[in-house]
Tab-separated table of C-alpha atoms in Angstrom:
chain	number	residue	atom	x	y	z
A	1	MET	CA	74.668	92.028	69.884
A	2	SER	CA	73.220	92.896	73.240
A	3	GLU	CA	75.585	94.750	75.573
A	4	SER	CA	74.125	93.040	78.634
A	5	ILE	CA	76.527	92.876	81.549
A	6	ILE	CA	76.163	89.079	81.753
A	7	LEU	CA	75.631	86.532	79.011
A	8	THR	CA	72.707	84.312	79.908
A	9	ASP	CA	73.069	81.807	77.055
A	10	VAL	CA	74.549	78.501	78.041
A	11	GLY	CA	76.666	78.240	74.908
A	12	LEU	CA	79.191	80.640	73.446
A	13	LEU	CA	78.235	83.178	70.816
A	14	PRO	CA	78.627	82.146	67.175
A	15	GLU	CA	81.662	83.539	65.372
A	16	ASP	CA	79.725	86.101	63.322
A	17	LEU	CA	78.215	87.685	66.457
A	18	LEU	CA	81.453	88.148	68.366
A	19	PRO	CA	82.299	91.822	68.977
A	20	ASP	CA	85.325	93.459	67.384
A	21	VAL	CA	88.091	93.650	69.996
A	22	SER	CA	90.795	95.202	67.837
A	23	HIS	CA	90.318	98.596	69.538
A	24	LEU	CA	90.370	97.241	73.089
A	25	VAL	CA	93.411	97.641	75.312
A	26	THR	CA	93.899	94.139	76.702
A	27	GLU	CA	97.288	94.887	78.261
A	28	ASP	CA	99.348	98.032	78.776
A	29	ASP	CA	102.721	96.330	79.319
A	30	GLU	CA	103.393	98.659	82.246
A	31	PRO	CA	102.909	96.512	85.357
A	32	LEU	CA	103.538	98.243	88.642
A	33	ASP	CA	103.040	96.144	91.728
A	34	ASN	CA	104.759	95.668	95.054
A	35	LEU	CA	106.775	92.622	96.085
A	36	PRO	CA	104.367	91.288	98.762
A	37	SER	CA	101.349	91.519	96.444
A	38	GLU	CA	103.187	89.855	93.564
A	39	LYS	CA	104.250	86.950	95.761
A	40	GLN	CA	100.756	86.624	97.233
A	41	GLN	CA	99.247	86.477	93.749
A	42	ARG	CA	101.655	83.718	92.731
A	43	LEU	CA	100.834	81.744	95.869
A	44	LEU	CA	97.128	81.829	94.995
A	45	THR	CA	97.570	80.867	91.350
A	46	GLU	CA	100.415	78.341	91.476
A	47	THR	CA	98.849	76.368	94.318
A	48	LEU	CA	95.732	75.440	92.380
A	49	TYR	CA	97.603	74.380	89.265
A	50	SER	CA	99.999	72.298	91.380
A	51	SER	CA	97.633	70.635	93.834
A	52	TRP	CA	93.949	71.032	92.935
A	53	ASN	CA	91.964	68.827	90.586
A	54	GLY	CA	89.133	71.294	90.215
A	55	ALA	CA	85.565	71.194	91.476
A	56	SER	CA	83.510	68.046	90.962
A	57	ASN	CA	81.561	67.971	87.709
A	58	ALA	CA	83.563	70.944	86.406
A	59	GLN	CA	85.452	70.642	83.154
A	60	GLY	CA	88.651	72.507	83.910
A	61	PHE	CA	89.328	75.835	85.552
A	62	LEU	CA	91.272	79.040	85.030
A	63	VAL	CA	93.010	80.974	87.797
A	64	ALA	CA	94.943	84.079	86.815
A	65	ALA	CA	96.451	87.277	88.197
A	66	ASN	CA	96.210	90.780	86.741
A	67	VAL	CA	94.133	89.756	83.722
A	68	GLY	CA	91.332	92.053	82.576
A	69	LEU	CA	87.659	91.092	82.804
A	70	PHE	CA	85.726	92.495	79.823
A	71	THR	CA	81.941	92.408	80.165
A	72	THR	CA	81.238	94.171	76.849
A	73	GLY	CA	83.133	95.348	73.815
A	74	LYS	CA	82.509	99.002	74.646
A	75	GLN	CA	83.705	99.317	78.225
A	76	PRO	CA	87.212	99.156	79.706
A	77	PRO	CA	87.999	96.109	81.806
A	78	ILE	CA	88.211	95.759	85.523
A	79	VAL	CA	91.403	93.964	86.569
A	80	PRO	CA	91.284	91.922	89.785
A	81	ASP	CA	94.469	90.803	91.471
A	82	VAL	CA	93.344	87.172	91.140
A	83	PHE	CA	90.277	85.458	89.721
A	84	LEU	CA	89.065	81.867	89.503
A	85	SER	CA	86.661	80.596	86.869
A	86	LEU	CA	85.298	77.055	86.626
A	87	ASP	CA	84.219	75.117	83.543
A	88	VAL	CA	86.319	77.160	81.141
A	89	GLN	CA	89.270	76.460	78.891
A	90	VAL	CA	91.811	78.811	77.387
A	91	ALA	CA	91.851	78.804	73.575
A	92	GLU	CA	94.655	76.959	71.809
A	93	ASN	CA	95.604	80.091	69.864
A	94	TRP	CA	95.736	82.221	72.993
A	95	TRP	CA	98.087	84.791	71.453
A	96	GLU	CA	95.260	86.057	69.251
A	97	LYS	CA	93.896	89.267	70.695
A	98	ARG	CA	90.361	87.903	70.985
A	99	HIS	CA	91.658	85.191	73.321
A	100	ARG	CA	94.240	87.085	75.395
A	101	SER	CA	91.923	88.429	78.106
A	102	TYR	CA	88.849	87.207	79.924
A	103	PHE	CA	86.076	88.259	77.538
A	104	PHE	CA	82.702	87.282	78.968
A	105	TRP	CA	81.319	86.543	75.494
A	106	GLU	CA	84.324	84.317	74.813
A	107	PHE	CA	84.059	82.213	77.983
A	108	GLY	CA	80.275	82.460	78.249
A	109	LYS	CA	80.229	83.240	81.975
A	110	PRO	CA	81.776	85.385	84.704
A	111	PRO	CA	84.429	84.001	87.052
A	112	GLU	CA	83.156	82.541	90.307
A	113	VAL	CA	85.744	84.256	92.537
A	114	VAL	CA	87.652	87.529	92.439
A	115	ILE	CA	90.296	88.476	94.990
A	116	GLU	CA	91.699	91.925	95.682
A	117	ILE	CA	94.937	92.368	97.664
A	118	VAL	CA	94.978	95.759	99.348
A	119	SER	CA	98.263	97.667	99.650
A	120	ASN	CA	96.943	101.249	99.722
A	121	ARG	CA	93.681	103.196	99.775
A	122	GLU	CA	93.577	103.945	96.060
A	123	GLY	CA	91.858	100.777	94.837
A	124	ASN	CA	88.348	101.556	96.129
A	125	GLU	CA	87.878	97.866	96.951
A	126	THR	CA	84.850	98.408	99.203
A	127	GLY	CA	83.292	101.008	96.906
A	128	ARG	CA	83.425	100.995	93.112
A	129	LYS	CA	84.936	97.530	92.774
A	130	LEU	CA	82.386	95.964	95.087
A	131	LEU	CA	79.579	97.429	92.981
A	132	GLU	CA	81.237	96.473	89.672
A	133	TYR	CA	81.850	92.869	90.649
A	134	ALA	CA	78.251	92.568	91.850
A	135	ARG	CA	77.038	93.918	88.488
A	136	MET	CA	79.183	91.282	86.786
A	137	ARG	CA	77.368	88.613	88.858
A	138	ILE	CA	80.605	87.265	90.307
A	139	MET	CA	79.586	84.857	93.039
A	140	TYR	CA	82.329	85.528	95.600
A	141	TYR	CA	84.344	88.681	96.220
A	142	ILE	CA	87.318	88.459	98.568
A	143	ILE	CA	89.310	91.369	100.001
A	144	PHE	CA	92.672	90.583	101.608
A	145	ASP	CA	93.904	93.616	103.534
A	146	PRO	CA	97.090	92.470	105.332
A	147	THR	CA	98.045	95.917	106.651
A	148	ARG	CA	94.447	97.002	107.371
A	149	GLN	CA	94.551	99.925	104.965
A	150	LEU	CA	90.748	99.932	104.824
A	151	GLY	CA	90.320	99.888	108.588
A	152	GLY	CA	88.391	96.612	108.651
A	153	GLU	CA	89.257	92.953	108.998
A	154	VAL	CA	92.305	91.480	107.297
A	155	LEU	CA	90.063	89.051	105.409
A	156	GLN	CA	86.691	90.262	104.150
A	157	MET	CA	84.478	87.865	102.228
A	158	TYR	CA	81.325	88.639	100.273
A	159	GLU	CA	78.768	86.376	98.635
A	160	LEU	CA	76.365	87.523	95.947
A	161	ARG	CA	72.747	87.420	97.058
A	162	GLY	CA	70.451	88.606	94.341
A	163	ARG	CA	72.097	91.719	92.922
A	164	GLN	CA	74.282	92.704	95.859
A	165	TYR	CA	77.040	91.350	98.026
A	166	ILE	CA	76.417	90.256	101.590
A	167	ALA	CA	79.373	90.081	103.981
A	168	THR	CA	79.897	86.582	105.329
A	169	SER	CA	82.100	84.972	107.960
A	170	GLU	CA	81.910	81.652	106.132
A	171	GLN	CA	85.303	80.906	104.597
A	172	TRP	CA	84.156	77.848	102.636
A	173	LEU	CA	83.070	78.732	99.104
A	174	THR	CA	80.473	76.052	98.537
A	175	GLU	CA	79.950	76.569	94.831
A	176	VAL	CA	83.651	76.197	93.987
A	177	GLU	CA	84.436	73.553	96.630
A	178	LEU	CA	87.339	75.544	98.022
A	179	GLY	CA	87.954	77.651	101.084
A	180	LEU	CA	90.152	80.639	101.841
A	181	CYS	CA	91.981	81.113	105.117
A	182	LEU	CA	94.773	83.086	106.735
A	183	TRP	CA	97.977	81.102	107.229
A	184	GLU	CA	101.091	82.210	109.072
A	185	GLY	CA	104.204	80.609	107.684
A	186	VAL	CA	107.089	80.807	105.253
A	187	TYR	CA	106.510	81.044	101.511
A	188	GLU	CA	109.512	81.438	99.206
A	189	GLY	CA	111.704	82.499	102.106
A	190	LYS	CA	109.347	85.122	103.561
A	191	ARG	CA	107.489	84.582	106.826
A	192	ASP	CA	104.172	86.416	106.919
A	193	VAL	CA	100.428	85.985	107.178
A	194	TRP	CA	99.303	84.735	103.771
A	195	LEU	CA	95.954	84.196	102.121
A	196	ARG	CA	95.721	80.504	101.213
A	197	TRP	CA	93.252	78.203	99.527
A	198	CYS	CA	92.127	75.417	101.870
A	199	ASP	CA	89.890	72.353	101.965
A	200	ALA	CA	86.668	71.882	103.929
A	201	GLU	CA	88.634	70.924	107.055
A	202	GLY	CA	90.742	74.070	106.885
A	203	ASN	CA	93.894	72.333	105.631
A	204	VAL	CA	95.796	74.538	103.209
A	205	ILE	CA	96.154	73.350	99.617
A	206	PRO	CA	99.912	72.802	99.225
A	207	THR	CA	102.126	74.489	96.685
A	208	GLY	CA	104.204	72.382	94.334
A	209	ALA	CA	107.252	72.827	96.566
A	210	GLU	CA	105.263	71.870	99.659
A	211	ARG	CA	103.943	68.752	97.949
A	212	ALA	CA	107.470	67.742	96.959
A	213	GLU	CA	108.652	68.216	100.544
A	214	GLN	CA	105.719	66.209	101.874
A	215	GLU	CA	106.560	63.368	99.501
A	216	ARG	CA	110.224	63.514	100.531
A	217	LEU	CA	109.334	63.330	104.215
A	218	ARG	CA	106.871	60.509	103.597
A	219	ALA	CA	109.507	58.502	101.733
A	220	GLU	CA	112.029	59.202	104.495
A	221	LEU	CA	109.607	57.972	107.162
A	222	GLU	CA	108.924	54.790	105.181
A	223	ARG	CA	112.646	54.180	104.777
A	224	GLU	CA	113.286	54.731	108.478
A	225	ALA	CA	110.394	52.411	109.369
A	226	LYS	CA	111.851	49.664	107.185
A	227	GLU	CA	115.313	50.168	108.664
A	228	THR	CA	113.894	50.092	112.183
A	229	ALA	CA	111.982	46.899	111.443
A	230	LEU	CA	115.104	45.292	109.953
A	231	GLN	CA	117.194	46.274	112.962
A	232	ARG	CA	114.555	44.772	115.276
A	233	VAL	CA	114.568	41.515	113.296
A	234	GLU	CA	118.367	41.342	113.467
A	235	ARG	CA	118.314	42.016	117.214
A	236	LEU	CA	115.777	39.234	117.817
A	237	ALA	CA	117.785	36.846	115.652
A	238	ALA	CA	120.909	37.563	117.687
A	239	GLN	CA	118.986	36.833	120.905
A	240	LEU	CA	117.801	33.495	119.512
A	241	ARG	CA	121.328	32.533	118.480
A	242	ALA	CA	122.512	33.382	121.990
A	243	LEU	CA	119.971	30.851	123.236
A	244	GLY	CA	121.288	28.231	120.812
A	245	VAL	CA	118.418	28.555	118.330
A	246	GLU	CA	119.116	29.291	114.706
A	247	PRO	CA	116.382	31.625	113.466
A	248	GLU	CA	114.548	30.749	110.266
A	249	VAL	CA	115.219	33.213	107.470
């Protein structure tokens, strides 16, 4: 099997050509993250599963946090905080080791988007990771630096052009039909500036809880409108009766 960084075949590799992954470390079971980053990751993943139908003409999607990306069977993975991949499906027997991580030969393609959430200067997000993600041919690379650890903008977005990333101010990711924007508000009881998925008009994609609240408010408005209309009808009927006219019911 070729150890090319990117699979160019449209289909997946046949079973007898799949690399042996028994020696690969797909998880170390020693997560160590901070509370803001963990909550931010959940906001980015849960939102899409709750409120996004996927890109047009795409058969499914996968969004995940802290899952390794393996380009070959001989190299260790790189682990983004969040990634999004279109036109992929997780295997039914996902507990098998060959299905537990994002193996490029298993899914047949790289993710379209990777997101790094910066909390210190140890991650090398604008150095090694930028070069690695470009080598993987990942279309969009997003750096969210809420405390400006890197000394640049809070939101840095890169698009792959040829073999390298070009910084862009465009927050709409055309190829995945989603945008990313900064949103100040309350999520799970914490007010902060969050990184949110959004539509082409800049409206944030709601979480499951936000959708439920929107539906509750919509139902409440409809109920109040009906009650108001009924009260108006009753008031007009009373006025007619006062004039000696019995209103038709």
